[in-house]
Coordinates of C-alpha atoms and ligand atoms in Angstrom, one line a residue:
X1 CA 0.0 0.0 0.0
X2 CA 1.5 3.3 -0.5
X3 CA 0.4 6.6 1.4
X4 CA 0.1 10.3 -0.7
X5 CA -1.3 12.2 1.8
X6 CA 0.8 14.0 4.4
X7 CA -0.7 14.7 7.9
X8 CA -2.2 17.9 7.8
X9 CA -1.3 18.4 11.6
X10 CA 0.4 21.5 12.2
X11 CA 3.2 21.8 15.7
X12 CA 2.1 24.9 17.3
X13 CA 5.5 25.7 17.7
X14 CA 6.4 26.0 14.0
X15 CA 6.9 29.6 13.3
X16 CA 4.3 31.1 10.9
X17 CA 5.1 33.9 8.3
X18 CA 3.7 37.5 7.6
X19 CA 0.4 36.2 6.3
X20 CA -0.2 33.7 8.5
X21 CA 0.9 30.7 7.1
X22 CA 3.0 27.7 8.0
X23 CA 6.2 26.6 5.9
X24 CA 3.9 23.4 5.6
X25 CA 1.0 25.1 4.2
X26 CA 3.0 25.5 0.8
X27 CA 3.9 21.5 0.6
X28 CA 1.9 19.0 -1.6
X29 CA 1.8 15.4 -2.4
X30 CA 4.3 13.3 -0.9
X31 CA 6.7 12.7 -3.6
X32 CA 6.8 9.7 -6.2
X33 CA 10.5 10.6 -7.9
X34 CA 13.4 8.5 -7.2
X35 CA 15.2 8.8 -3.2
X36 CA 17.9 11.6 -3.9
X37 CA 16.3 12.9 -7.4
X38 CA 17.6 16.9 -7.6
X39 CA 14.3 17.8 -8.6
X40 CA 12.9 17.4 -5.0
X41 CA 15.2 20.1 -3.8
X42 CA 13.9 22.2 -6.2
X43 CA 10.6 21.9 -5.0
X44 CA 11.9 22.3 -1.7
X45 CA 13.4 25.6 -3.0
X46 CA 10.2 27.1 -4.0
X47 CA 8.5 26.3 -0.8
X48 CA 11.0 28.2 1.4
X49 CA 10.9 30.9 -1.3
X50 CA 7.5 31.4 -1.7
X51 CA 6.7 30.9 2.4
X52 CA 9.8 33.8 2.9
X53 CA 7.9 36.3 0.3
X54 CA 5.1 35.7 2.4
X55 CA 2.5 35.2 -0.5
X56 CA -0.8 33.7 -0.1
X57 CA -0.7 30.1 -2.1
X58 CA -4.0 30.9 -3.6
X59 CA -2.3 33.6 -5.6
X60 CA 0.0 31.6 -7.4
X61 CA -0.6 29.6 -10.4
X62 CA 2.1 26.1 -11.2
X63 CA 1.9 25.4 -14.8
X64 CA 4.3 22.6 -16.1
X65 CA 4.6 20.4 -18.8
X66 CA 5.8 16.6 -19.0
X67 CA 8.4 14.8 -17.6
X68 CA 9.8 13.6 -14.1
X69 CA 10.3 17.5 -13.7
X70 CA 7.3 18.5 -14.5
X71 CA 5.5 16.2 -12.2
X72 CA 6.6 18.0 -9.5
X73 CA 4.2 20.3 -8.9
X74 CA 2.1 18.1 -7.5
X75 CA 4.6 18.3 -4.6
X76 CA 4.4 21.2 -3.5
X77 CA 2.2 24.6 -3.3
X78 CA -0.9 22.5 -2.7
X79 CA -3.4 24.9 -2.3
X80 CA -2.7 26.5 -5.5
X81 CA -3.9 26.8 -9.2
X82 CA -2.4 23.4 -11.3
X83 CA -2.4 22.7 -14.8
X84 CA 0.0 19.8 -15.9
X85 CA 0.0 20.5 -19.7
X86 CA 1.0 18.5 -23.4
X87 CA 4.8 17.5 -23.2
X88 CA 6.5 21.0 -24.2
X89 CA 3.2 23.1 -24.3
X90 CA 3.6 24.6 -20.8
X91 CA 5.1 28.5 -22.4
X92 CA 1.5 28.9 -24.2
X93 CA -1.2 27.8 -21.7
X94 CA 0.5 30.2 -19.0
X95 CA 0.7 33.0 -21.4
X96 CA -2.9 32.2 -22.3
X97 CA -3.5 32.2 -18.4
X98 CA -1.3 35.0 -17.5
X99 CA -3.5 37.2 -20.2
X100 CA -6.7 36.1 -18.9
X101 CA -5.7 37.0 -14.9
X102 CA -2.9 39.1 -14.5
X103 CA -3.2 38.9 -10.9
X104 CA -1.7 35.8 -10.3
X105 CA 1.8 34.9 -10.0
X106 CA 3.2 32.4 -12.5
X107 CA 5.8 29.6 -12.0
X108 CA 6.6 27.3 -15.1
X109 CA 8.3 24.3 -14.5
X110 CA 9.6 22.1 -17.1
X111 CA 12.2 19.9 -18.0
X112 CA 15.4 20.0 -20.4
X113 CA 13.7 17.2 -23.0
X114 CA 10.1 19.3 -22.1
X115 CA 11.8 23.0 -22.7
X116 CA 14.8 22.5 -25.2
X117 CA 13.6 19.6 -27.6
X118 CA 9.7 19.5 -28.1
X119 CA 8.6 22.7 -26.2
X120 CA 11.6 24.6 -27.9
X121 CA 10.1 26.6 -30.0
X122 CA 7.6 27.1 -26.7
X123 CA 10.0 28.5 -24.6
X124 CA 11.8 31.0 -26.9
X125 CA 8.3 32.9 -27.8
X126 CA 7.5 33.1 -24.2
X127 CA 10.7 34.4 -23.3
X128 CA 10.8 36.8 -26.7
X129 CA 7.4 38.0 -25.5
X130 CA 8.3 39.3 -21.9
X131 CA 5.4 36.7 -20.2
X132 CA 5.8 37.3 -16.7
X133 CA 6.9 34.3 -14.8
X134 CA 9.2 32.3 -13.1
X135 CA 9.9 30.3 -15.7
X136 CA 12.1 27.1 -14.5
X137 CA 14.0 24.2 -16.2
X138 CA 14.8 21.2 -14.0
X139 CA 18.0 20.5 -16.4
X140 CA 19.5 16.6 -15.7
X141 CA 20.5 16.2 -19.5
X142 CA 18.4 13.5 -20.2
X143 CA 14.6 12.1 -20.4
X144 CA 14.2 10.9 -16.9
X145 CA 11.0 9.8 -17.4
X146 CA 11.4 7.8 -20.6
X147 CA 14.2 6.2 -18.8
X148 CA 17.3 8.0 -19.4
X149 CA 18.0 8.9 -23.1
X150 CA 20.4 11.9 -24.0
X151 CA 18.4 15.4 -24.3
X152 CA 19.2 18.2 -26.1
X153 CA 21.2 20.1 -23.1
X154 CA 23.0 16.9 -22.9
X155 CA 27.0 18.1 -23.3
X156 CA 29.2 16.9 -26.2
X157 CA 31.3 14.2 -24.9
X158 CA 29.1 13.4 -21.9
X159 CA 29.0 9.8 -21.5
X160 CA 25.8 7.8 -21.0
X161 CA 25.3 5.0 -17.9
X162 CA 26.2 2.2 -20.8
X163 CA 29.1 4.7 -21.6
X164 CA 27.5 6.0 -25.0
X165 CA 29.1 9.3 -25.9
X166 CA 27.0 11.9 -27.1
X167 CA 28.0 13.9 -30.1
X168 CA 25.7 16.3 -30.2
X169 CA 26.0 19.9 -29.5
X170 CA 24.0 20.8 -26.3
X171 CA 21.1 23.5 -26.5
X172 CA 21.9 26.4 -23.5
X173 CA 19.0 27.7 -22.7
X174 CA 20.7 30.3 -20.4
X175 CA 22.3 31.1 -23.8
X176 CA 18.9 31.5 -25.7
X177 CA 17.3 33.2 -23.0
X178 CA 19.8 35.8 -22.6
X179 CA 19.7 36.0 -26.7
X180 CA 15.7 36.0 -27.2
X181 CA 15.4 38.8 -24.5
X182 CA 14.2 37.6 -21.6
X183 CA 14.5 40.0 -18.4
X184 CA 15.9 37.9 -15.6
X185 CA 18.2 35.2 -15.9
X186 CA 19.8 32.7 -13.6
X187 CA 21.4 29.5 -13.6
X188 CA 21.4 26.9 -9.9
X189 CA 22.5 23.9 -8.7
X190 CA 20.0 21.5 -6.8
X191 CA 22.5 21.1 -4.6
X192 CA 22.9 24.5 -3.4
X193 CA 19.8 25.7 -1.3
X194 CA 21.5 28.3 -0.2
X195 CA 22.0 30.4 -3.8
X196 CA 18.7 28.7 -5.4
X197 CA 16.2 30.0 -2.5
X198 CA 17.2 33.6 -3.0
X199 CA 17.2 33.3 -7.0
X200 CA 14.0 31.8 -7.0
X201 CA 12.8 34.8 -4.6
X202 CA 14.3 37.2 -7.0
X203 CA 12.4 35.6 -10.4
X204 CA 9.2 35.5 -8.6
X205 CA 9.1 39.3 -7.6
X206 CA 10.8 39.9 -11.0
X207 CA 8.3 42.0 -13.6
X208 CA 9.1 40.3 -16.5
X209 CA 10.0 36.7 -18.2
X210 CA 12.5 35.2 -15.5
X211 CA 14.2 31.9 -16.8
X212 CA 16.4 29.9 -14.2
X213 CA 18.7 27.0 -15.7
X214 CA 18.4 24.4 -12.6
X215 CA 21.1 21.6 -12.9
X216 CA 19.3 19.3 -11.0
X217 CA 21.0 15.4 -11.3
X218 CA 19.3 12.5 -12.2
X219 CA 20.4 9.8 -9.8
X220 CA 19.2 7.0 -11.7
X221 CA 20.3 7.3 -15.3
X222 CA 22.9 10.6 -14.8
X223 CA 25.1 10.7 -11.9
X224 CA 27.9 8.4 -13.1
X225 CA 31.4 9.5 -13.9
X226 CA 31.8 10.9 -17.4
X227 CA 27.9 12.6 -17.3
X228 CA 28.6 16.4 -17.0
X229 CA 25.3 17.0 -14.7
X230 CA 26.3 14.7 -12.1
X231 CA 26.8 15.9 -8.4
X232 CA 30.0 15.4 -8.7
X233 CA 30.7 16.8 -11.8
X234 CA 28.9 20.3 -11.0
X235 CA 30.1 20.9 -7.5
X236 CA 33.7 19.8 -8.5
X237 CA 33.2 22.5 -12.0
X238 CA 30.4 25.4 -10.4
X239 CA 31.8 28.8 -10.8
X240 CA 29.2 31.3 -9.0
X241 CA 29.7 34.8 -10.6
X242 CA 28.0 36.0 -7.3
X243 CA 26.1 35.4 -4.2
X244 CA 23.0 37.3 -4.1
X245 CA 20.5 38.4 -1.1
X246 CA 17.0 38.9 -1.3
X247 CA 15.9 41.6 0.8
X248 CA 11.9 42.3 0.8
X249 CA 10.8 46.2 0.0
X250 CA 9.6 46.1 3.2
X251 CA 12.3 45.4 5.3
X252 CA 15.1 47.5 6.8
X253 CA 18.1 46.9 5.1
X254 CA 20.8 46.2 8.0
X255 CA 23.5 43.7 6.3
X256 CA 27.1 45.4 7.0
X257 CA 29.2 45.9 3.5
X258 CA 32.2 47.5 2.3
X259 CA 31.8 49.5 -0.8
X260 CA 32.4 48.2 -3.8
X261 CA 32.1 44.6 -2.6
X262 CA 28.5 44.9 -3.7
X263 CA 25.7 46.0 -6.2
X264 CA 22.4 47.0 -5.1
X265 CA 19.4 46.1 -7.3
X266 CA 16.2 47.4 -6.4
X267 CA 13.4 45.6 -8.5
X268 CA 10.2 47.4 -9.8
X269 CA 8.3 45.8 -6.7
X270 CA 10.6 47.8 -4.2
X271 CA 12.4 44.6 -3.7
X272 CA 16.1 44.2 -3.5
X273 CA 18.7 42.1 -4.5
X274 CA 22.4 42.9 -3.2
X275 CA 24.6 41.1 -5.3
X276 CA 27.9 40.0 -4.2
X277 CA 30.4 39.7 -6.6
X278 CA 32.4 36.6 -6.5
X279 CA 34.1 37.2 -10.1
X280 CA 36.0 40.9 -10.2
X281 CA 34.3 43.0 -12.9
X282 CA 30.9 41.0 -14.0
X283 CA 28.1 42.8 -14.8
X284 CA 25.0 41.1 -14.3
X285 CA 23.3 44.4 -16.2
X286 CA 25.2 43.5 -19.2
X287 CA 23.4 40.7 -21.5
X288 CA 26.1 40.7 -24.4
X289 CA 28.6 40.1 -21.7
X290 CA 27.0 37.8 -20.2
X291 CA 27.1 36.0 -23.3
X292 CA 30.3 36.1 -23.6
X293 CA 31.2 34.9 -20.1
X294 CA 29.0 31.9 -20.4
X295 CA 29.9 30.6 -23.4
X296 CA 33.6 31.3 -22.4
X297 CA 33.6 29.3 -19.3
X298 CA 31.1 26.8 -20.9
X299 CA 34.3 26.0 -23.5
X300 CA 36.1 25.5 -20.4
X301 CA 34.1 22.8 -18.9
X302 CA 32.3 25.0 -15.7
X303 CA 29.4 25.3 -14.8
X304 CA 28.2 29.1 -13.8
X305 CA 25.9 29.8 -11.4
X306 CA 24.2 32.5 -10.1
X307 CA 22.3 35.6 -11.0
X308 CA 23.9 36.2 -14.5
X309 CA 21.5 39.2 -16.0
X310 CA 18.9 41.1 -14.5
X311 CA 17.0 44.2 -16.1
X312 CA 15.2 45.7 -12.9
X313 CA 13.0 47.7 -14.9
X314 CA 11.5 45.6 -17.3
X315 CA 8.3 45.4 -18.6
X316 CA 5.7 42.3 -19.7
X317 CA 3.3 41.3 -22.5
X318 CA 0.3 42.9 -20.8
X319 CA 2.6 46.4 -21.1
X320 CA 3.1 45.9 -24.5
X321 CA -0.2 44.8 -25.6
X322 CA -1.8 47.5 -23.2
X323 CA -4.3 45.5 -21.9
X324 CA -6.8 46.3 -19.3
X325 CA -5.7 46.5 -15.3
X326 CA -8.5 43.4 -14.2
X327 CA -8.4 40.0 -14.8
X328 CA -11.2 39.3 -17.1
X329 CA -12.9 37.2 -14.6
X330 CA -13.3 40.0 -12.7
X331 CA -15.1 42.4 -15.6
X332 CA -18.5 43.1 -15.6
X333 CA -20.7 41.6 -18.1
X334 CA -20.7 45.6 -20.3
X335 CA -17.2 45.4 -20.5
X336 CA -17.0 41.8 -21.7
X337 CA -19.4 42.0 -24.2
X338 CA -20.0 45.9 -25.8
X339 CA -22.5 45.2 -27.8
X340 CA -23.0 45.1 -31.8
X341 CA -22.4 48.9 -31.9
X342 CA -18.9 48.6 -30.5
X343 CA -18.3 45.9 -32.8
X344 CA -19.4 47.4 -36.2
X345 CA -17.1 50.6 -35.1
X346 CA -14.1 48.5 -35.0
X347 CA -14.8 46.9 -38.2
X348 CA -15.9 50.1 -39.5
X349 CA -11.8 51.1 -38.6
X350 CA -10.3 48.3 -39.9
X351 CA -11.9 48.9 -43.8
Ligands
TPP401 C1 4.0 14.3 -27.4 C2 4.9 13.4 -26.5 N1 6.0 12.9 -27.0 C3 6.8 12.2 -26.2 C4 6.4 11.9 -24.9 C5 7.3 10.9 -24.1 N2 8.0 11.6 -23.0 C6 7.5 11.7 -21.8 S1 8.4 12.6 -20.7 C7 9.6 12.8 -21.9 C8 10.9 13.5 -21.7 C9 11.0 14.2 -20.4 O1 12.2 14.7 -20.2 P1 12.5 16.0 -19.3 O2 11.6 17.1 -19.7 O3 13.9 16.3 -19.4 O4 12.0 15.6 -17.9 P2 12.8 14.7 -16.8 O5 11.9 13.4 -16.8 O6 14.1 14.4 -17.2 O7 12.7 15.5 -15.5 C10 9.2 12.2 -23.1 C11 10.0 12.3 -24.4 C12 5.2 12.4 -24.4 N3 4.8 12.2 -23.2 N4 4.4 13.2 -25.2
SF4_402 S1 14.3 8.9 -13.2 FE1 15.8 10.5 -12.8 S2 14.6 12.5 -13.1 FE2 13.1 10.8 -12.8 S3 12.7 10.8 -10.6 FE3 14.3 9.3 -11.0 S4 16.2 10.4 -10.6 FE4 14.6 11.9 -10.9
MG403 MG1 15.4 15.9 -18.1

């Protein structure tokens, strides 16, 4: 027999956040992936991100498509809006949703066969676009699910379990996210809490399309020697460009610095996030040379992590396409419908 349901018993001793809720009260399913799977710290990122930002679950919406990665939100943020889409069609039902209510907050979670071979195309218009959303790759370089081939971020001259080596060129979708515009992009390690929580933080508050590359190992056909997404391969070959703070608009900012150690960037939301650099002279405001870096150090055989380009100002889809300030659930019946009149007028404009 196996048991899904956690108890729903809360200790009254476990501490409670601004709006009243329990770290638990953003956990789901018990989880069905493999014992040591990276993809489960992931989730357990995004709970202690979205419980620290202090957001109501009901106000987030978990899209994903399929894959061992994209079963996942099933595992956590319980009490929010689900849709487990086609295999790589995640990018256009949230854009469709994000249109319809704008007031929700967005997290896409995919995998690298669900985001960089079928849902390719997917992910580069929604990023191109500016849809607001954490937008999240669970990257083990292969189909987990389908029982381990080589994907399309698998590395040139990574070696399979059965010692296969792959000779095709690997898709980057850090690479193609910085090139197709998107506002916010990161790269983590499942294996590193510590810089994913308060990357994660960052995407969600972000107000554009945020995209975070999550190297997250698949113990059961991609953590042998001679697979480049290992966890031995990526903590013995992670370079982090910088260690990055979230601090909440709200709060007093108290963390001591010396000058120049550090670069302040205050988001459109009032949040902040107080980069520190790790590498002398990066600029995570710079997308060309952040191209550059990456594919410099990707020739080299590291993995970067970190915040890599930010653009605190940006703008989404709804900004460009000027829509209206409600979520159309939320419109009156009038505004939904105007009425022949207002129809024949716009026809009337477009002859
Ligand atoms: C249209 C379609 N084609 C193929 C499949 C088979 N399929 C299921 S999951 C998957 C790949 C998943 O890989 P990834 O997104 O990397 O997720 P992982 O399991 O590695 O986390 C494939 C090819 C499918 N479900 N639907
Ligand atoms: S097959 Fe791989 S990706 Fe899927 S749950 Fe197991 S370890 Fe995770
Ligand atoms: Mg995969």
């Amino acid at each position: 027999m196996t048991y899904l349901a956690k108890p729903r018993l809360h200790h009254p001793t476990l501490a409670t956040n601004k709006v009243g809720y329990k770290r638990r009260d953003y956990e789901g399913k018990i989880s069905t992936l493999c014992a040591g799977c990276g993809h489960d710290s992931i989730s357990a990122a995004i709970i202690e991100a979205c419980w620290e930002l202090d957001i109501e679950p009901h106000r987030v919406a978990k899209l994903s498509g399929i894959g061992c990665s994209s079963k996942t939100p099933d595992y956590f943020l319980g009490a929010s809006h689900g849709f487990n889409t086609v295999h790589g069609r995640m990018p256009s039902v949230l854009t469709g949703a994000n249109l319809a209510n704008r007031d929700l907050l967005y997290l896409g979670v995919s995998g690298d066969g669900d985001s960089a071979s079928i849902g390719l195309g997917q992910f580069a218009h929604a990023m191109r676009r500016g849809v607001r959303m954490a937008y999240i790759v669970e990257n083990n370089g292969v189909y987990g699910l389908t029982k381990g081939q080589f994907s399309a971020t698998a590395d040139q001259g990574s070696k399979s379990k059965k010692g296969v080596l792959n000779t095709d060129s690997p898709v980057d979708l850090v690479a193609l996210a910085l090139q197709l515009g998107a506002s916010y992009v990161g790269r983590g390690f499942s294996g590193n809490k510590a810089q994913l929580v308060p990357l994660i933080k960052g995407a969600i508050s972000h107000g554009g399309a945020a995209f975070i590359d999550v190297i997250s190992p698949c113990v059961a056909f991609n953590n042998h020697p001679g697979s480049t997404k290992s966890y031995d391969y990526v903590r013995e070959h992670n370079e982090a460009v910088s260690r990055i703070d979230f601090i909440s608009g709200r709060e007093e900012i108290t963390v001591d610095i010396n000058p120049g150690e550090v670069m302040d960037v205050r988001q459109h939301d009032g949040t902040l996030l107080r980069l520190r650099s790790l590498h002398p002279g990066y600029n995570p405001g710079d997308r060309y040379a952040a191209m550059a870096y990456m594919q410099r150090h990707h020739a080299m055989g590291e993995v970067v992590t970190g915040l890599l380009y930010v653009d605190p100002l940006a703008t989404d889809l709804h900004t460009a396409l000027n829509t209206c300030d409600r979520p159309l659930n939320a419109l009156e019946t009038d505004a939904l419908c105007p009425g022949a009149q207002a129809l024949e007028k716009l026809n009337a404009s477009l002859r």
